Short mmCIF file of C-alpha atoms in Angstrom, two decimals:
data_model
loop_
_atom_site.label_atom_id
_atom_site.label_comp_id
_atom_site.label_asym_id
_atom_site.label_seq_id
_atom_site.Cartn_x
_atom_site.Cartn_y
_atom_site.Cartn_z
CA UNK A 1 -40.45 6.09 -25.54
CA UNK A 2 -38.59 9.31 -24.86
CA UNK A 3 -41.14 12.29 -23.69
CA UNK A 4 -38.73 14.66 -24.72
CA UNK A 5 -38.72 13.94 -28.64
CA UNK A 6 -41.89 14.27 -30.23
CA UNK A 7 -44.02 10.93 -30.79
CA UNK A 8 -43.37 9.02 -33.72
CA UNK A 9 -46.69 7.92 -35.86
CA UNK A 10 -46.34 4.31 -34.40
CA UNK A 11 -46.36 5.94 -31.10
CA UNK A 12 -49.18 8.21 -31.40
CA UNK A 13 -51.25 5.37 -33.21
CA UNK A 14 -50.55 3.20 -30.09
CA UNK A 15 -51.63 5.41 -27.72
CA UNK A 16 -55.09 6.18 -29.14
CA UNK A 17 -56.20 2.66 -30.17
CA UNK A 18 -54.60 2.17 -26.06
CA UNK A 19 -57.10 5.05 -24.90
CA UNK A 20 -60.20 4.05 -27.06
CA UNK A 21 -59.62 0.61 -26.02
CA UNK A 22 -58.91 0.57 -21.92
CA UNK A 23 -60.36 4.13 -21.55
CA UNK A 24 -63.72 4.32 -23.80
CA UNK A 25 -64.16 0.77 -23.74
CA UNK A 26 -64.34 0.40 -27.54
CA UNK A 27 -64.36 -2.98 -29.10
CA UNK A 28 -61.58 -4.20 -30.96
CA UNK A 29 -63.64 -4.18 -34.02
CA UNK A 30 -65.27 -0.81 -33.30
CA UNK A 31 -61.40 0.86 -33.11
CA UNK A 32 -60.85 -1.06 -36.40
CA UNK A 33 -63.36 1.45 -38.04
CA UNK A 34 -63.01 4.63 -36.26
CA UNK A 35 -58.82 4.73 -37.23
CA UNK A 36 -59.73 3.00 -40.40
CA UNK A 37 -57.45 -0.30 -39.80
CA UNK A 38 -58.20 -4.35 -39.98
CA UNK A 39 -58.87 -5.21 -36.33
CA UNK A 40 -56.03 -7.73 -36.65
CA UNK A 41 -53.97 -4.37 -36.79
CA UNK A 42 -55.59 -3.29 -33.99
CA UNK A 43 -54.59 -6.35 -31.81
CA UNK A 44 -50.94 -6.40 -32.69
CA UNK A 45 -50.95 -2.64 -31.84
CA UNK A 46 -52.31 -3.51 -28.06
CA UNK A 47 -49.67 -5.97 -27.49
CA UNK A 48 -47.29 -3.72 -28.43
CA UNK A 49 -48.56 -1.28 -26.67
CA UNK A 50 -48.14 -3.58 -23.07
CA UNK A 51 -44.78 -4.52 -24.10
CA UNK A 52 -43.42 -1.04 -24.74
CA UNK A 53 -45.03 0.38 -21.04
CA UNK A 54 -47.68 2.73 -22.96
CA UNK A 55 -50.39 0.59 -20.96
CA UNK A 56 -49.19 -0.32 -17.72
CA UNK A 57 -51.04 -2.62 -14.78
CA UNK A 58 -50.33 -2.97 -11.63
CA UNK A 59 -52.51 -5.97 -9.86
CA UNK A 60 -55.00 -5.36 -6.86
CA UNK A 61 -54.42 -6.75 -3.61
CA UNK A 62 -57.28 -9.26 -4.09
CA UNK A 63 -55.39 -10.44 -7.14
CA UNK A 64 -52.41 -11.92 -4.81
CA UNK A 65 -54.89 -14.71 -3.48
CA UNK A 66 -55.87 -15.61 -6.93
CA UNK A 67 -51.66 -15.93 -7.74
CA UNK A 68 -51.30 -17.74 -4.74
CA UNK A 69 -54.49 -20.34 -5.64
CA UNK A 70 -52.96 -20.93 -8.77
CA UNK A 71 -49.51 -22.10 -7.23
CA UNK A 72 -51.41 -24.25 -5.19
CA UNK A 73 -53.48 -25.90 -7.39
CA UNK A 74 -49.88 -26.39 -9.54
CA UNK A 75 -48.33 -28.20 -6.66
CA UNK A 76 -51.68 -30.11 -5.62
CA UNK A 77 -52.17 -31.33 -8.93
CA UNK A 78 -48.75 -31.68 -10.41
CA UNK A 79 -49.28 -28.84 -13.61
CA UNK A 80 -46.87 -27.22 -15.13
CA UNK A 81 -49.46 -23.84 -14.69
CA UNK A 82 -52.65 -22.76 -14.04
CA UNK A 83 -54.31 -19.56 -14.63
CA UNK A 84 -57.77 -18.49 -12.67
CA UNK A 85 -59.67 -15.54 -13.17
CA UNK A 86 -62.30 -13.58 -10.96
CA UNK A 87 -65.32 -15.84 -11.57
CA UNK A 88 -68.25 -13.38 -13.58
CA UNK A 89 -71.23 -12.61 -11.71
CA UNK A 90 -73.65 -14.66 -13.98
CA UNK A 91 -72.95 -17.92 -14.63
CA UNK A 92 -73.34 -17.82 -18.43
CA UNK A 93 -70.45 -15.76 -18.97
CA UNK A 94 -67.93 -18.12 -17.25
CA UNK A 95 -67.58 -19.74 -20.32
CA UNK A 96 -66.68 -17.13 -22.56
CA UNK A 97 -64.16 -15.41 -19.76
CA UNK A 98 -62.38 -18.56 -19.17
CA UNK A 99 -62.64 -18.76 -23.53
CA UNK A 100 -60.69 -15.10 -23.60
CA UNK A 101 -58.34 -15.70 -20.80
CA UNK A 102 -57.48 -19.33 -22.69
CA UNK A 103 -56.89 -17.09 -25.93
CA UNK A 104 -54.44 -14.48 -24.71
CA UNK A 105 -52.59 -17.55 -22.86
CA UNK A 106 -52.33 -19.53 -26.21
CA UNK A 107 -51.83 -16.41 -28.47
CA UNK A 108 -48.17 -15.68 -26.79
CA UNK A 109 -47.45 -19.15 -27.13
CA UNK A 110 -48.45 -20.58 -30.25
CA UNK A 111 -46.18 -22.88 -31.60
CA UNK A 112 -43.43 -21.74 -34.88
CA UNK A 113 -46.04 -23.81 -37.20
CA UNK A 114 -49.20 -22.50 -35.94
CA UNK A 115 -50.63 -25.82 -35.10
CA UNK A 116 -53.22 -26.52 -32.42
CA UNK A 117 -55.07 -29.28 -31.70
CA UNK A 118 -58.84 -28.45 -30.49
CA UNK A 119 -61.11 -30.78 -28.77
CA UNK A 120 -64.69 -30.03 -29.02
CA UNK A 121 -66.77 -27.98 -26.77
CA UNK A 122 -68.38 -24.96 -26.10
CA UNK A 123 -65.14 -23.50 -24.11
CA UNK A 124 -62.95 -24.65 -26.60
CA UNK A 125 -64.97 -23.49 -29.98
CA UNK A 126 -64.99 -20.28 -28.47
CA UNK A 127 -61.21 -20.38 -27.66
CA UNK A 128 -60.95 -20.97 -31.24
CA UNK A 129 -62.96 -18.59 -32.54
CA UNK A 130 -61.28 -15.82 -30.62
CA UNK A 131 -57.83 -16.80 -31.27
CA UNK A 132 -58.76 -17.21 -35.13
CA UNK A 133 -59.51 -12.91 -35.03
CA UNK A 134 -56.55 -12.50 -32.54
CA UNK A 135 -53.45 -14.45 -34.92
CA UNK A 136 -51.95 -12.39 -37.86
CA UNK A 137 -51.06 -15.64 -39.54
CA UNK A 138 -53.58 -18.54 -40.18
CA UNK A 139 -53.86 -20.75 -37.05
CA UNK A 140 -53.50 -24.84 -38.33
CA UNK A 141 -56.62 -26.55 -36.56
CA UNK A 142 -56.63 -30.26 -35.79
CA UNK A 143 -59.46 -31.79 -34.72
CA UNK A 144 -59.25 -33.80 -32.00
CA UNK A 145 -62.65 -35.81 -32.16
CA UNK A 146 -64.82 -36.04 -34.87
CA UNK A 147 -68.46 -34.13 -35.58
CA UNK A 148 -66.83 -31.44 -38.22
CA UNK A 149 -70.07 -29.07 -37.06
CA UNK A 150 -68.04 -28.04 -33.88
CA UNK A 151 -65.24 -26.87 -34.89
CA UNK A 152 -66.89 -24.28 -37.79
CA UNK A 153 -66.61 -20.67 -37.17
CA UNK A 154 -69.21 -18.97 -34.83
CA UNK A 155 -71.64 -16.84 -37.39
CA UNK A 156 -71.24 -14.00 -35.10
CA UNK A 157 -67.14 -14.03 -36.48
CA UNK A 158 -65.78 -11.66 -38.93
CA UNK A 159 -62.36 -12.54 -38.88
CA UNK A 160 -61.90 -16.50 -38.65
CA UNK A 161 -58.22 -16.51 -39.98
CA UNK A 162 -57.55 -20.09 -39.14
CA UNK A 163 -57.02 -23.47 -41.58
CA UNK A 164 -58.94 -26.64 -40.22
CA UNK A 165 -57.96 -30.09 -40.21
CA UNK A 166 -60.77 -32.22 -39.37
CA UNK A 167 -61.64 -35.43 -38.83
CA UNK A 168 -64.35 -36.32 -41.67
CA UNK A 169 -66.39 -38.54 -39.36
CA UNK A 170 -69.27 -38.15 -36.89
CA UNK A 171 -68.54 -37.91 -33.49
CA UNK A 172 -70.30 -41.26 -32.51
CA UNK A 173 -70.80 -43.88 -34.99
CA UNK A 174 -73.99 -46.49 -34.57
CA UNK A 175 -71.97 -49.68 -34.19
CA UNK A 176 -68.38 -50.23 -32.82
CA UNK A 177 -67.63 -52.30 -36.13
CA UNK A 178 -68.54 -49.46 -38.47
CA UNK A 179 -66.38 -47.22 -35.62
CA UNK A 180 -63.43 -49.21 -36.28
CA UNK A 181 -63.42 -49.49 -39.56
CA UNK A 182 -63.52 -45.74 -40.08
CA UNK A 183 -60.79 -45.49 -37.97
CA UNK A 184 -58.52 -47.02 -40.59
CA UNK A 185 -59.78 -45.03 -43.17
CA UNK A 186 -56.40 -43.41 -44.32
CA UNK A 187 -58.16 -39.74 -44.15
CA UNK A 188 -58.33 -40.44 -40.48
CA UNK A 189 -54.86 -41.80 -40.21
CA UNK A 190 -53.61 -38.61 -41.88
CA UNK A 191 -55.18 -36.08 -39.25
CA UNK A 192 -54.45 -39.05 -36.14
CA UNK A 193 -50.34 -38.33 -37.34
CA UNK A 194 -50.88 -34.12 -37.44
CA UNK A 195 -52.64 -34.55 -33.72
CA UNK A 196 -49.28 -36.61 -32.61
CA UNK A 197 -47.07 -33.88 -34.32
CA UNK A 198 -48.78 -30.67 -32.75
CA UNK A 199 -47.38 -28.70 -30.02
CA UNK A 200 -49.77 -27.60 -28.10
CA UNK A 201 -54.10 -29.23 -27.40
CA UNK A 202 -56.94 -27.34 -26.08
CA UNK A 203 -59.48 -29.65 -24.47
CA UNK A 204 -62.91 -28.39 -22.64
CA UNK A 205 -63.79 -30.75 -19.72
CA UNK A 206 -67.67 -31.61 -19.64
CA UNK A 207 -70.09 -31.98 -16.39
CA UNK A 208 -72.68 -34.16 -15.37
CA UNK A 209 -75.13 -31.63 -15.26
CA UNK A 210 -77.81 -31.08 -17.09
CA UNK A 211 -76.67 -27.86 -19.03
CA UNK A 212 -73.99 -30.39 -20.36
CA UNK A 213 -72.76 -29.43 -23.67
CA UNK A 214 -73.15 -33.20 -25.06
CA UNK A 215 -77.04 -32.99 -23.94
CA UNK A 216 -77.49 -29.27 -25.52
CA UNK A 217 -75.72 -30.37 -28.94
CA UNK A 218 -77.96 -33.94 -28.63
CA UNK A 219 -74.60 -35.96 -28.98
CA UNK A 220 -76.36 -37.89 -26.22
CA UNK A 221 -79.80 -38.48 -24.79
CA UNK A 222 -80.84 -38.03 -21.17
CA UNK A 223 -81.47 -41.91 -21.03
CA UNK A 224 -77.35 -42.51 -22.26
CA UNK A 225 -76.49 -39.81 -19.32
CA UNK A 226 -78.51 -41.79 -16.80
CA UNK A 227 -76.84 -44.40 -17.80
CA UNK A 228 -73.42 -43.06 -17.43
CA UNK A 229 -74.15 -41.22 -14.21
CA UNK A 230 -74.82 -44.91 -12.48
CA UNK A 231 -71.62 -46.15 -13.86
CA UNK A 232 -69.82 -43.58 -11.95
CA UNK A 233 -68.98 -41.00 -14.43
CA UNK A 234 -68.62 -37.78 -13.11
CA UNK A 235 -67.86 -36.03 -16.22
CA UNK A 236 -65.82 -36.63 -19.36
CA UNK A 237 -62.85 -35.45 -21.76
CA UNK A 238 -63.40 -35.48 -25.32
CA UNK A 239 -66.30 -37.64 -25.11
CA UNK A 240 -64.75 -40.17 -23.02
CA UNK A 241 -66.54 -40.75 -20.06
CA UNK A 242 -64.32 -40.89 -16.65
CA UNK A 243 -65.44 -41.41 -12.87
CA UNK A 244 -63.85 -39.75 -9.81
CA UNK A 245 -60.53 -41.55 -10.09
CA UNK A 246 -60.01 -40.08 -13.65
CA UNK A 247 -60.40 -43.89 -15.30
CA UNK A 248 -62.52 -44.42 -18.13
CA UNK A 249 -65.90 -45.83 -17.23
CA UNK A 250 -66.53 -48.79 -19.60
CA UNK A 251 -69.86 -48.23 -21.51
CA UNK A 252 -70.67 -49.38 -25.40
CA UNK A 253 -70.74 -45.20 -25.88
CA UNK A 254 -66.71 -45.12 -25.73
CA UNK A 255 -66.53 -48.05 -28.24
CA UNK A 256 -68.37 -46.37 -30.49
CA UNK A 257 -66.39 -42.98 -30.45
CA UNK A 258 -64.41 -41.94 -33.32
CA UNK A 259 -61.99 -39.49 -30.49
CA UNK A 260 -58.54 -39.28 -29.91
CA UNK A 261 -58.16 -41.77 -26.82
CA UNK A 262 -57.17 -40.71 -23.43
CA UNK A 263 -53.98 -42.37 -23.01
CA UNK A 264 -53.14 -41.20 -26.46
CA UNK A 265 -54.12 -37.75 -25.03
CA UNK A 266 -51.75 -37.89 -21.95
CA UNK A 267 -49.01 -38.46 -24.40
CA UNK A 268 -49.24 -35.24 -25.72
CA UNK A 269 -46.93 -32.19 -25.32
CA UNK A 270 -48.72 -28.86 -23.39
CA UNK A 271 -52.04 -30.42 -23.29
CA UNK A 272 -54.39 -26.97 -21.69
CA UNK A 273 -57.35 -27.68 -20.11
CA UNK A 274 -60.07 -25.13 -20.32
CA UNK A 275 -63.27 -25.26 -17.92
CA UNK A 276 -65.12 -23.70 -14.72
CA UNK A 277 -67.98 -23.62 -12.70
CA UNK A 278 -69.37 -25.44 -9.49
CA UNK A 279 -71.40 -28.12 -11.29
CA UNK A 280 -68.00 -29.11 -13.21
CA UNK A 281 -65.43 -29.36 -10.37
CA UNK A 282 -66.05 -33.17 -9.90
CA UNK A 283 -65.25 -33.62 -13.48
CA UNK A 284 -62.23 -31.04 -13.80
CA UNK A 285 -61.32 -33.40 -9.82
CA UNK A 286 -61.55 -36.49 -12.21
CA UNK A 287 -59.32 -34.95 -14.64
CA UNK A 288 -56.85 -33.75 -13.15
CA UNK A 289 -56.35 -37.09 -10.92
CA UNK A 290 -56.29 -38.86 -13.94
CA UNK A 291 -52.93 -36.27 -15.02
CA UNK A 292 -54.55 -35.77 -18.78
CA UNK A 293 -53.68 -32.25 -19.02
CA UNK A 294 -50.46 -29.74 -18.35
CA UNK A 295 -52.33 -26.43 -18.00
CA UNK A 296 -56.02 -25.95 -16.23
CA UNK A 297 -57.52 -22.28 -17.33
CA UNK A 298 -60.45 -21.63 -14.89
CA UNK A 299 -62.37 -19.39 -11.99
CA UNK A 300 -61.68 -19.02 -8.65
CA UNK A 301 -65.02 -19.92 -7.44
CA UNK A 302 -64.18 -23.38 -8.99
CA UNK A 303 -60.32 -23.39 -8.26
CA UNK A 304 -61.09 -22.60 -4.51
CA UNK A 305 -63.16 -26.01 -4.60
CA UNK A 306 -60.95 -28.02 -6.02
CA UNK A 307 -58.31 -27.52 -3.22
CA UNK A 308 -60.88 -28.78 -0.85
#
């Protein structure tokens, strides 16, 4: 941009949806109707706006260590990246901060075709969610696991510009006969192919604890976690139960599952792992062990402990 000409329209436009957004601390949605444009507008607009130097950051000293943790969790671990942000002060907005940093990491590199493959989750429907109001063409969803419920759009979403793919099957079936049988169903083979094909997987990584996302959405009772807990499981990845090695803890649950396996998982290309907090680092430990993922997105409370 040259000061001495006078500003363009595309220039001008950028710089006040760049001051109502990082100055007054308007939402994206709330700029949308003050300049009278779709909010996707308004998110192309920011990005521009970093690219061409109208917004400009320079980091903070504290945000060296955080740089530094993330190289050595990629060397610890063996990941082609991490990224960690400051952990929030309360602990029920890790969740959504690790769900926005995920989005902005998967926005600039969403694959030609637009396909993702999601796993379910609360970190990972909100990842969704945010990057269906973020892309200017439809996102292709594939459903990693079945229960179609957690992959809908949030009610609280006005823009949900993504396609979904999904699995037409519960998540866990009664019997493991009835399980495999659905499995051949050729619906299921279709959307099995699409998951092999896809360029890029989001996965959320589940504790033991009991604010668990598979208690909360009563996938399982407290008696099945019990269960699971004295079987060595310290968390698990798309339903699949793993102990502190990162191997799959044999229960009659995991026969039963109508999921994309793990070794099926670990065979994928740019598989990102999205997840924080204290009560999850055995689980994200178990994980990563096990090598299931390429990317972890977390907090540095959490990062901090897993180099311990």
């Amino acid at each position: 941009m040259d000061e001495n000409n006078s500003m363009t329209y595309e220039e001008i436009l950028m710089t006040k949806v760049s001051w109502c957004y990082y100055i007054e601390g308007l939402t994206q949605q709330a700029i949308a109707e003050r300049l009278g444009l779709q909010r996707i507008k308004v998110v192309k607009i920011l990005e521009q706006a970093r690219k061409y130097g109208v917004v400009q950051f320079n980091f903070w000293p504290n945000n060296t260590k955080r740089m530094e943790l993330e190289q050595d969790l990629i060397k610890k671990f063996n990941l082609k990246d991490v990224i960690i942000i400051p952990t929030p002060g309360k602990k029920s907005e890790i969740n959504e901060s690790i769900a926005r940093a995920a989005s902005m990491y998967i926005f600039n590199r969403l694959p030609s075709d637009g396909y993702i493959n999601i796993g379910y989750g609360d970190t990972p429907g909100k990842v969704l969610n945010n990057l269906a109001s973020m892309t200017e063409n439809t996102l292709k969803c594939i459903s990693l696991t079945g229960g179609v419920n957690y992959y809908l759009p949030d009610t609280r979403s006005t823009v949900f510009n993504a396609k979904l793919h999904l699995i037409p099957a519960p998540l866990i079936i009664s019997s493991e006969e009835m399980a495999t049988a659905i499995k051949n169903e050729s619906s299921i083979q279709t959307i099995n192919k699409m998951i092999k094909l896809s360029g890029l997987s989001v996965v959320g990584i589940g504790g033991m604890n009991d604010e668990a996302t598979i208690l909360s959405s009563n996938i399982l009772n407290k008696d099945d976690f019990t269960m699971l807990r004295r079987q060595g499981a310290v968390g698990d990845l798309l339903c699949h139960f793993i102990n502190a090695e990162g191997k799959t803890v044999d229960s009659s649950i995991d026969k039963r599952l109508i999921s994309t396996s793990l070794n099926e998982l670990k065979k994928l290309n740019n598989v990102i792992g999205v997840a924080g907090g204290l009560e999850k680092v055995e689980a994200i430990k178990g994980v990563l062990k096990g090598q299931y993922i390429d990317v972890l997105i977390s907090d540095e409370a959490t990062g901090n402990e897993l180099l311990q």
